[in-house]
Structures are given as structure tokens and as C-alpha cells.
GROMACS .gro file of C-alpha atoms in nm:
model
  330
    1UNK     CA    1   0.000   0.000   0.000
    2UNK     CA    2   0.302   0.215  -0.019
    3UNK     CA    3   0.410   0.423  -0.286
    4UNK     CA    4   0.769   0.393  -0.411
    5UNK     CA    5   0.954   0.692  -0.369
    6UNK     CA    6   0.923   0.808  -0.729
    7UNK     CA    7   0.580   0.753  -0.711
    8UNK     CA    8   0.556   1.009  -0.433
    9UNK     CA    9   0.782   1.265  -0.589
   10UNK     CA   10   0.593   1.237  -0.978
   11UNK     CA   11   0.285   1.345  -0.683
   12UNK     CA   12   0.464   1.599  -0.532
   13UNK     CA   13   0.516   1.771  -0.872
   14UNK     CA   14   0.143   1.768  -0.981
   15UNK     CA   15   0.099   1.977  -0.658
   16UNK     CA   16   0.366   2.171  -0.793
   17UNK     CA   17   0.276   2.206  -1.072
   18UNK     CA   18  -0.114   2.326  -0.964
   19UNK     CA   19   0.027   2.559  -0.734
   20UNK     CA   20   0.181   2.729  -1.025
   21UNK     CA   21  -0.134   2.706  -1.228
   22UNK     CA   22  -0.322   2.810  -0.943
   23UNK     CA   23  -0.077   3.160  -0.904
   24UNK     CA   24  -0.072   3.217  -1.292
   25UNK     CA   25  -0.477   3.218  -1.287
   26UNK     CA   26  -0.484   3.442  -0.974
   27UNK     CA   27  -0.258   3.672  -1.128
   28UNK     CA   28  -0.438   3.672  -1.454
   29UNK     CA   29  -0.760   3.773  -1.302
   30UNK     CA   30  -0.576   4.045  -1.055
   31UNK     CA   31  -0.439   4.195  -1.386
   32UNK     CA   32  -0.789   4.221  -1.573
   33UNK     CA   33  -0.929   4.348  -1.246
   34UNK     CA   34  -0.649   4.601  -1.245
   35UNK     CA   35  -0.714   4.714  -1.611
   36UNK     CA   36  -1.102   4.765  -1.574
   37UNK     CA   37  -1.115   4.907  -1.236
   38UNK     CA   38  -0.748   5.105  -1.185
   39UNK     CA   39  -0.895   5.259  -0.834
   40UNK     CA   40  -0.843   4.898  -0.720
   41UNK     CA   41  -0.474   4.890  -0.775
   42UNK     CA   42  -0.358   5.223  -0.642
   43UNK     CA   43  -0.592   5.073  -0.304
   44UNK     CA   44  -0.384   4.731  -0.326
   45UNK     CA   45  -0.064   4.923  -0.318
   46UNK     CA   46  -0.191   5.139  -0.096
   47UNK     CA   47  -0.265   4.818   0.171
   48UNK     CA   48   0.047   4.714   0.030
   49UNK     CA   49   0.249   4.980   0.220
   50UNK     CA   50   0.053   5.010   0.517
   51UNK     CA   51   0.259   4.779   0.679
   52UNK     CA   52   0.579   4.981   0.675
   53UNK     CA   53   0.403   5.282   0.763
   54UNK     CA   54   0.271   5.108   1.065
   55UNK     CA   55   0.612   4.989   1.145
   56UNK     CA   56   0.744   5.333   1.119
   57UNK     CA   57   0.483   5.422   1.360
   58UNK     CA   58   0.579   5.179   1.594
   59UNK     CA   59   0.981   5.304   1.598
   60UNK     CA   60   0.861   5.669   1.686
   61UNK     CA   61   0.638   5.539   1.990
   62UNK     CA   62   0.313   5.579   1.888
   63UNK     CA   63   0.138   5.310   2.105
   64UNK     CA   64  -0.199   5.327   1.908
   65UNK     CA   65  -0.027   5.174   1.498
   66UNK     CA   66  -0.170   4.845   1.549
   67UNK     CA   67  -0.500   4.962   1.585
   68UNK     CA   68  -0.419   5.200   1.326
   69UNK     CA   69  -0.336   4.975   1.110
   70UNK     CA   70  -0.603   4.782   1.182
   71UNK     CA   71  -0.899   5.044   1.100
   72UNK     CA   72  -0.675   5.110   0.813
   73UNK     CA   73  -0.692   4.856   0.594
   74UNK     CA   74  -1.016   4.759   0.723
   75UNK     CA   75  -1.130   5.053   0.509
   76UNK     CA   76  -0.909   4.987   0.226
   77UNK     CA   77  -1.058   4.618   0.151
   78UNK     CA   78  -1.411   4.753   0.260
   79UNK     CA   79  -1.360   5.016  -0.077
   80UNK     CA   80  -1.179   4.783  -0.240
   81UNK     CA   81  -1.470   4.528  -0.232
   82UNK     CA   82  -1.756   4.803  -0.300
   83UNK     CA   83  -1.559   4.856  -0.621
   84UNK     CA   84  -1.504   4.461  -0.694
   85UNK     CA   85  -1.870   4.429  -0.705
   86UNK     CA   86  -1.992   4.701  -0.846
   87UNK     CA   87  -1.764   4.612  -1.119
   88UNK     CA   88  -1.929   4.283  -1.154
   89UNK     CA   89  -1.675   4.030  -1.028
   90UNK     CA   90  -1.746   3.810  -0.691
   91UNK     CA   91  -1.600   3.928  -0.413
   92UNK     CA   92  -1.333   3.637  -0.423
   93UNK     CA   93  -1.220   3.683  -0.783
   94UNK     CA   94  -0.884   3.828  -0.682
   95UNK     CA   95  -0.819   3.522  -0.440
   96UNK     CA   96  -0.637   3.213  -0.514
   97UNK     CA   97  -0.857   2.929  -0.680
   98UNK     CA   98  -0.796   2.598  -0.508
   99UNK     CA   99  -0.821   2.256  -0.670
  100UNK     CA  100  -0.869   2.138  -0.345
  101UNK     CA  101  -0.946   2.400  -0.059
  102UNK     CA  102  -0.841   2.205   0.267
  103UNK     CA  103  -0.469   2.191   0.196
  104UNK     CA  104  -0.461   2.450  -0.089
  105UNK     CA  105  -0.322   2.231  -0.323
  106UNK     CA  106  -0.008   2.120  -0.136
  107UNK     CA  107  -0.081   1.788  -0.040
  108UNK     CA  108  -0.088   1.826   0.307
  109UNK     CA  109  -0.359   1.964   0.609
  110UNK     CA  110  -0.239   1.971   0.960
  111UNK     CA  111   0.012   1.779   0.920
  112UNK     CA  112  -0.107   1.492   0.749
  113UNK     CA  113  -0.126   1.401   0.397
  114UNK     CA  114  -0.460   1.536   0.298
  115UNK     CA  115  -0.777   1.353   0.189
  116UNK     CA  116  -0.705   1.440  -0.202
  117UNK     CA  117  -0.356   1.293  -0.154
  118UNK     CA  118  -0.482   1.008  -0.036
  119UNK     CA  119  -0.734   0.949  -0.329
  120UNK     CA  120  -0.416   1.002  -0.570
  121UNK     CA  121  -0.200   0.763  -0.383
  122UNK     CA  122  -0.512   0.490  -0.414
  123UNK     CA  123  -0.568   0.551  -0.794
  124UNK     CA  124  -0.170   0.485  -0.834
  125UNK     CA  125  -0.150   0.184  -0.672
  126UNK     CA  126  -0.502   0.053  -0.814
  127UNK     CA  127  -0.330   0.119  -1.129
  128UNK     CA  128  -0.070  -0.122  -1.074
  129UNK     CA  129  -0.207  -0.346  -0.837
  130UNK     CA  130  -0.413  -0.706  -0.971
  131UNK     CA  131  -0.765  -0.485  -0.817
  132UNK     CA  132  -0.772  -0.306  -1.164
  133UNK     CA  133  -0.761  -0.584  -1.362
  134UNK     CA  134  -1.015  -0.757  -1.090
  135UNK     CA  135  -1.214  -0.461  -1.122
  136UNK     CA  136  -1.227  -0.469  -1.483
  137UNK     CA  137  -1.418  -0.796  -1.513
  138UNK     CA  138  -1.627  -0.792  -1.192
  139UNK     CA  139  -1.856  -0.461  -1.207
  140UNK     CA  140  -2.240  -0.395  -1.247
  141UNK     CA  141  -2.156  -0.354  -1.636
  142UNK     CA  142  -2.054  -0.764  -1.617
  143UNK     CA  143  -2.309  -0.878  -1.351
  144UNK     CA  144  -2.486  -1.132  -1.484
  145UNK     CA  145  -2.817  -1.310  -1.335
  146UNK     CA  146  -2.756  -1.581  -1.560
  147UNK     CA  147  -2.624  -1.819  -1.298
  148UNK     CA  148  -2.906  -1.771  -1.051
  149UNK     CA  149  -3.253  -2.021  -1.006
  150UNK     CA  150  -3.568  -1.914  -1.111
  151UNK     CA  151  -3.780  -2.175  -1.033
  152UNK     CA  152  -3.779  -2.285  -0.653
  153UNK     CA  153  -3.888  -2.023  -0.381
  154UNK     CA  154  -3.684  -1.926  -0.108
  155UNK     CA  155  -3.823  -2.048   0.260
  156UNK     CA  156  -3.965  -1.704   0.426
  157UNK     CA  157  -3.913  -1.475   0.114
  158UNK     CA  158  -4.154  -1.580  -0.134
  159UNK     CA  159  -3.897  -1.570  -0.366
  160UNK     CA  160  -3.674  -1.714  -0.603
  161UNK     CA  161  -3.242  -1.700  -0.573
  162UNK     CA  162  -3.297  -1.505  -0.933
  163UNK     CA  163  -3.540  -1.233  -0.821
  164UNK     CA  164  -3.401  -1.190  -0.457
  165UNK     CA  165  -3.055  -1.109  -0.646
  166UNK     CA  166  -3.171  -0.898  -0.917
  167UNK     CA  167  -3.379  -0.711  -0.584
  168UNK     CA  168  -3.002  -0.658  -0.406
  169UNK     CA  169  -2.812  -0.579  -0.706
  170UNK     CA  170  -3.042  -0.256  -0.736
  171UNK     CA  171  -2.995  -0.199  -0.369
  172UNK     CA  172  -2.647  -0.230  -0.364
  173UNK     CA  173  -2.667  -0.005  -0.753
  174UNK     CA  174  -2.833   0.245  -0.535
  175UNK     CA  175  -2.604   0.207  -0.206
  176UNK     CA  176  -2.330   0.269  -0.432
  177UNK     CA  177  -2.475   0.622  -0.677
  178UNK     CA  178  -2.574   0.739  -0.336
  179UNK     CA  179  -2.312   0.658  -0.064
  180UNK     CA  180  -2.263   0.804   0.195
  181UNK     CA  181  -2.622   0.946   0.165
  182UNK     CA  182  -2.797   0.607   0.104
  183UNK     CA  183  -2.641   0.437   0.434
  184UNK     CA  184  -2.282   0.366   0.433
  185UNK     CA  185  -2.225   0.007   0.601
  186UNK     CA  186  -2.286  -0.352   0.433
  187UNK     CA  187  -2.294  -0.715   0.564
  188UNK     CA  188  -2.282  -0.987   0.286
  189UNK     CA  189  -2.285  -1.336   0.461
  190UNK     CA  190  -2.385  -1.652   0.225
  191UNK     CA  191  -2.224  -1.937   0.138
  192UNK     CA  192  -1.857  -1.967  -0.113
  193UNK     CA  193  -1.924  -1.864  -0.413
  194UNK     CA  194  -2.309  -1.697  -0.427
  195UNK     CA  195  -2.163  -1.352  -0.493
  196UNK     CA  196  -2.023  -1.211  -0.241
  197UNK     CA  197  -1.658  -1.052  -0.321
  198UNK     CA  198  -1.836  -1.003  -0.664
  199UNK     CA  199  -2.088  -0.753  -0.516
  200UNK     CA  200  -1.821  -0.602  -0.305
  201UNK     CA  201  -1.597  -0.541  -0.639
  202UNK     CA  202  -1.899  -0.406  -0.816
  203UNK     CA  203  -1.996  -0.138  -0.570
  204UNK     CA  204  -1.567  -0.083  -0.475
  205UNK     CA  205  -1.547   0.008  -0.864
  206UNK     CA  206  -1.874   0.226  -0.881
  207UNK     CA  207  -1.729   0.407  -0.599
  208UNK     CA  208  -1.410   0.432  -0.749
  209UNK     CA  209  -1.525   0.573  -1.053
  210UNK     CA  210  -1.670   0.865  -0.829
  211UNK     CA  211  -1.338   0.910  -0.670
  212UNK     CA  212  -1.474   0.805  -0.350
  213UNK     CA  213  -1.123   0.660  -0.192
  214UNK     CA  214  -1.151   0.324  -0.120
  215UNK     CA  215  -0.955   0.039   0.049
  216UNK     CA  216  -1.015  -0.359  -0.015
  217UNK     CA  217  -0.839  -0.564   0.215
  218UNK     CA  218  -0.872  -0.973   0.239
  219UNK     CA  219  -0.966  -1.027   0.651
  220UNK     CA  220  -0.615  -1.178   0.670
  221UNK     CA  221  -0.430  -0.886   0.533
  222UNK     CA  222  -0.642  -0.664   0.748
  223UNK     CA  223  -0.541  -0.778   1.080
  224UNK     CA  224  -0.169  -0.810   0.992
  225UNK     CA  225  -0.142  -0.450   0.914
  226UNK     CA  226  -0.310  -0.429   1.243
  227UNK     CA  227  -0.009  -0.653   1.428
  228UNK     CA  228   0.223  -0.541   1.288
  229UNK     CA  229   0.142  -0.178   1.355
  230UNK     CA  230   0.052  -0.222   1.746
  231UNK     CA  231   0.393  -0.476   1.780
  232UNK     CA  232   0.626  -0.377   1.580
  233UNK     CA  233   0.868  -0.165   1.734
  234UNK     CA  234   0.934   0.138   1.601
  235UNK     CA  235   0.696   0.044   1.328
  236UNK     CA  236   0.786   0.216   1.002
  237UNK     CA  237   0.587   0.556   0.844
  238UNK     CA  238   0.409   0.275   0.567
  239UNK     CA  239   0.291   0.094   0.821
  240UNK     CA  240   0.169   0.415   1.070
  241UNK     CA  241  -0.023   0.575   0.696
  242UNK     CA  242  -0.182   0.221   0.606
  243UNK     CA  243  -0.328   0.194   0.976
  244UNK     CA  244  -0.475   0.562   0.973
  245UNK     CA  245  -0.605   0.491   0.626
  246UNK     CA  246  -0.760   0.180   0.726
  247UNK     CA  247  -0.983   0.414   0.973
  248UNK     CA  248  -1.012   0.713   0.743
  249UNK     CA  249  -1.090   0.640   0.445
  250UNK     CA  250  -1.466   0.683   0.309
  251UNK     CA  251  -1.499   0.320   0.270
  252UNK     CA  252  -1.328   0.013   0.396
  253UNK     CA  253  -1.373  -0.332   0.214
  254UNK     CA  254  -1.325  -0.616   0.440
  255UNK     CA  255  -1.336  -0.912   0.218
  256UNK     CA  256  -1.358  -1.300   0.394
  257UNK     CA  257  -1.418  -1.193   0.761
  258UNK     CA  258  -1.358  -1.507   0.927
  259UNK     CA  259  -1.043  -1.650   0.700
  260UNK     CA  260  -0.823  -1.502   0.938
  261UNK     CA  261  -0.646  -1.652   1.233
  262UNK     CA  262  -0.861  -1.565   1.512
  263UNK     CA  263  -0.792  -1.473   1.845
  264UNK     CA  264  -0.842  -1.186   2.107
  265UNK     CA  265  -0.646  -0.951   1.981
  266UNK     CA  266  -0.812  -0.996   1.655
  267UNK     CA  267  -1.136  -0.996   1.862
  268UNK     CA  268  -1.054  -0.632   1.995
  269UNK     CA  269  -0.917  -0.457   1.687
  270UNK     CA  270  -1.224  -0.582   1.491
  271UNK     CA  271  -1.447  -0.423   1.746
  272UNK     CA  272  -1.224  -0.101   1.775
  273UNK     CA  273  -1.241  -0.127   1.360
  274UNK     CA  274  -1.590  -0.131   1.298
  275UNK     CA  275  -1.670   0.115   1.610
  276UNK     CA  276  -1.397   0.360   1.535
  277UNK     CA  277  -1.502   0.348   1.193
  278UNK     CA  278  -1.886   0.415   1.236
  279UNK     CA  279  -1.829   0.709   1.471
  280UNK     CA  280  -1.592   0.904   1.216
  281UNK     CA  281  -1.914   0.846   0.994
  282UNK     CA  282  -1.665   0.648   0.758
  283UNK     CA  283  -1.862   0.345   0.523
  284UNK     CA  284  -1.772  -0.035   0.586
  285UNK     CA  285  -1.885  -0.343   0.383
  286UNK     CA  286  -1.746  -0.681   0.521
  287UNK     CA  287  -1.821  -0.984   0.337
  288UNK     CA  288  -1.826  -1.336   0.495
  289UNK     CA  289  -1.953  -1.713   0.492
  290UNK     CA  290  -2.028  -1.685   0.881
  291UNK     CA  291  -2.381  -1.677   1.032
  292UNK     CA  292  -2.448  -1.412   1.271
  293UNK     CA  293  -2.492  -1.647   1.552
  294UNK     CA  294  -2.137  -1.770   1.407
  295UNK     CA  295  -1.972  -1.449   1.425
  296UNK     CA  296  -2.094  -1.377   1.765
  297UNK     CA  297  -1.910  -1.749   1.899
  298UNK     CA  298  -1.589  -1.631   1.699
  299UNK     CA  299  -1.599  -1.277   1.790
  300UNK     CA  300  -1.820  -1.177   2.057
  301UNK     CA  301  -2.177  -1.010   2.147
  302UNK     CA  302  -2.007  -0.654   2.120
  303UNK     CA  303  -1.907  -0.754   1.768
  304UNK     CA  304  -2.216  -0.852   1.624
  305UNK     CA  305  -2.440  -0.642   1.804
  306UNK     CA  306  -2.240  -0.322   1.684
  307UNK     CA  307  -2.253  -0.467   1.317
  308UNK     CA  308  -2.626  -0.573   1.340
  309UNK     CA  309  -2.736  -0.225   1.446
  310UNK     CA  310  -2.521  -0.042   1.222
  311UNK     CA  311  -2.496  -0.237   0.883
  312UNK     CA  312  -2.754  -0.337   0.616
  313UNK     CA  313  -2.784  -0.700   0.626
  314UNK     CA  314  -2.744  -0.880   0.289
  315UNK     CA  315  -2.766  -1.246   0.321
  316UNK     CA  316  -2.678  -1.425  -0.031
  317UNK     CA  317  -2.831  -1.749  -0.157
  318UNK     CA  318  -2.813  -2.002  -0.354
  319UNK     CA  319  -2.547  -2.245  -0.490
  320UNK     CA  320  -2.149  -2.170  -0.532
  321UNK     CA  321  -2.168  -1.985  -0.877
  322UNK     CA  322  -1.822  -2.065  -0.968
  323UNK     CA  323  -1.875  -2.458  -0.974
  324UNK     CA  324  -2.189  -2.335  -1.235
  325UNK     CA  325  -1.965  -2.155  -1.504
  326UNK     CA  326  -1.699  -2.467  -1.470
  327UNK     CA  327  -1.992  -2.749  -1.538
  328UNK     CA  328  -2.136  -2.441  -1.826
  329UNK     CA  329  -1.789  -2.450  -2.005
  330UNK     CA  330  -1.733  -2.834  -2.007
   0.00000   0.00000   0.00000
């Protein structure tokens, strides 16, 4: 999940290079501004040398050339806006133009890489990671219900497999167009092979194609990121971003919950996952083959009770699809 270091710096220069675009933009639109409305420049020079005037204040003793100052240029942006507008710009024309207004096009926002970074560094790694490809066959353009009954009812639903699927496709269609605003967690559980990681790389891809960031992790992989963060010593700045990704980004793919090696500690940090996770408001879908009742004898009560109040329930039926295309191609 981390990017080589010529990865980062071809990253660092798009910034670079949008800060640049962003000051040659500003500066075109301070110089029309200027040509139109002249008043406006003589009052940015003007604010321009307040400053040293207030300094030379200062040196002589006068004890009032901050507040000076202050009333100052107060009055020099208050004309200088009267004339913006009446000239028909916004008030903001002058102003820089951000890309992205939180770190102002740098990359960074207190501190930390910033959210747009973050949705680079995940469409560079997607690129060369095996998801693309994945995601290239496995999306709501290649669903197919071709491989699902339509004859026997399901017990309870009044149903068949075929129409109960072709029902949660268009749920999870919807789920996906409208996240975060349609719900934002997901439970698959159903046998191997009725769909699960398929549905999960169908909505991942419709969310990536909206630039929602996104980050699919097998259960496995999940909780080793997790070990190796809380006992590794000294554990290294890849492992520190992956962990804080793995709680911040706007949605978290947990793929085979359950494959894992279970113990406590995986116990806890599932728990502190989910919980951490639905209080930042951030959107979770865990597939699995475990019942509920399952998952509460491998996990706990905390576990399942925070997922069944706090996740759309999708159970999957029907028999393992990828047995059905091997007999079809014989």
C-alpha cells in the first residue's frame, strides 16, 4: 500500500505544478481586475504599504499603529470590495482558486497528507495493483443473473435465488450512486461462491469511478497491518499511513471476515475497527460465509451487536456460482 519513492515525488510535482497554475490564474484575473477598475490597484498598493508605515509608527512610539493599522486597511478592503462588485466580479475573484481547498493544493492539512492525496496515492496503486484488472471484469456492467434459479422459492421470502438477487443488485446499484447518503455500512454473509466478493468489487469500482477513496483488504491482510502496527517496534511511516487509512478512508472493504487466524487480539481490533469506523461516519462493507450467531461465537456479542445495528444486512443465496460456469464450459 506504499508508494515507491518516485511515485511520491511524480505526486509531489502535480501539486507543484497546480500551485503554479493556481498563481498564474490568480494573477491573470488580478491583472484584468487592475485594467477595468485602476482605483483597485492604487488601493492594493496602498494596503500594500501600510505595513511599513505602521512599522514606522511603531519606531517613533506611537502606542496606538496596530490599531491604526487595523482600521486602516479595514477601510481599504471595505472600498476595495464596493468597487469589486460594483464592477461585476465576486468578491473572491482576486483570491487564489484551489483545486482542493483544505490543503490548498499542497498535499498536506495539519500535518497529514490530505484527503485528495490520499485518493491520488489509491488511484496509483489501483493502477498497478491485480484490483484493476479484478475490477475490470467484476462490475455492475458484467453482472450477470444468468447463474441464478428461477424456479424454486426461497423459505420465508416468497422468492426465487434469481429475483431476490436482481432485488439486491439494485440496492447495492443504489447504495453505491448514493453513498454516503444512502447508508454507508454492508454485511454480505452466504455461502462460497453466491456472490459475495463479486458484489463487493462491483460497488468498490462504482465508488471508485466517483473518486470516493476506497480500500479492499482480504480479513487476513487486514489484521496483519493491524499486528504489525501495534507490535512492531518502532513500526515504520508505511505501516503508521496504512493503519490511519484503514480508519479514514470513506470506505473500507473487508473481504472473507472469518479466513483469518482468530484470536483476542483480533477480537478487539475488529471491534475497535468497525466502532472507530462508524463514529468518524466512515462506510464499511465486510463480506463473509459466517452466520451471525457464528460471528458472535468467533468474535463476541459486542461484535455482532455493533454490526447488526449499524450495517444493512445482505444475506446471499443459492449455490457456489463458480462450480456453475466450470460445469457451463465443459
Amino acid at each position: 500500500m506504499a508508494l515507491s519513492n518516485s511515485q511520491y515525488n511524480a505526486l509531489m510535482r502535480e501539486y507543484e505544478q497546480q500551485q503554479r497554475k493556481d498563481r498564474v490564474e490568480r494573477d491573470a484575473r488580478v491583472q484584468e481586475v487592475y485594467r477595468r477598475i485602476p482605483q483597485i490597484e492604487k488601493l492594493d498598493q496602498e494596503i500594500a504599504g501600510s505595513g511599513a508605515e505602521c512599522a514606522r509608527m511603531a519606531l517613533h512610539g506611537d502606542p496606538n499603529a496596530r490599531e491604526t493599522l487595523r482600521r486602516k486597511l479595514s477601510d481599504l478592503r471595505e472600498q476595495k470590495q464596493i468597487l469589486l462588485t460594483a464592477g461585476g466580479y465576486p468578491a473572491d475573484y482576486m483570491e487564489m482558486k484551489y483545486r482542493c481547498r483544505d490543503c490548498q493544493d499542497t498535499g498536506y492539512a495539519n500535518g497529514h497528507r490530505c484527503h485528495c492525496f490520499e485518493r491520488k496515492r489509491l488511484q496509483v496503486l489501483y493502477a498497478q495493483s491485480n484490483i484493476e484488472e479484478v475490477l475490470k471484469r467484476e462490475n455492475f456492467n458484467t453482472l450477470t443473473f444468468a447463474y441464478y434459479d428461477d424456479q424454486q422459492l426461497l423459505p420465508g421470502l416468497n422468492r426465487t435465488v434469481l429475483s431476490y438477487m436482481q432485488l439486491v443488485v439494485k440496492r447495492c446499484q443504489e447504495f453505491a450512486e448514493n453513498f454516503p447518503n444512502s447508508g454507508q455500512n454492508i454485511l454480505f454473509t452466504g455461502s462460497t461462491g453466491v456472490g459475495k466478493t463479486f458484489l463487493t468489487n462491483c460497488i468498490a469500482k462504482a465508488l471508485m469511478d466517483r473518486y470516493v477513496s476506497v480500500i479492499y483488504l482480504s480479513s487476513p491482510d487486514l489484521f496483519e497491518i493491524f499486528s504489525k502496527y501495534k507490535f512492531s517496534r518502532g513500526a515504520e511511516e508505511d505501516c503508521e499511513e496504512a493503519y490511519r487509512h484503514i480508519l479514514e478512508c470513506e470506505m473500507l472493504i473487508i473481504d472473507d471476515l472469518g479466513t483469518e487466524v482468530n484470536n483476542t487480539f483480533v477480537s478487539s481490533q475488529l471491534f475497535y475497527c468497525i466502532n472507530e469506523r462508524i463514529n468518524r461516519k466512515k462506510g464499511t462493507i465486510i463480506s463473509t460465509n459466517l452466520s451471525m450467531d457464528m460471528m458472535r461465537d468467533t468474535y463476541s456479542d459486542r461484535v455482532t451487536s455493533r454490526i447488526m445495528s449499524s450495517y444493512m444486512m445482505i444475506p446471499l443465496y443459492g449455490g457456489d456460482i463458480r462450480v456453475k460456469k466450470t460445469m457451463t464450459s465443459v
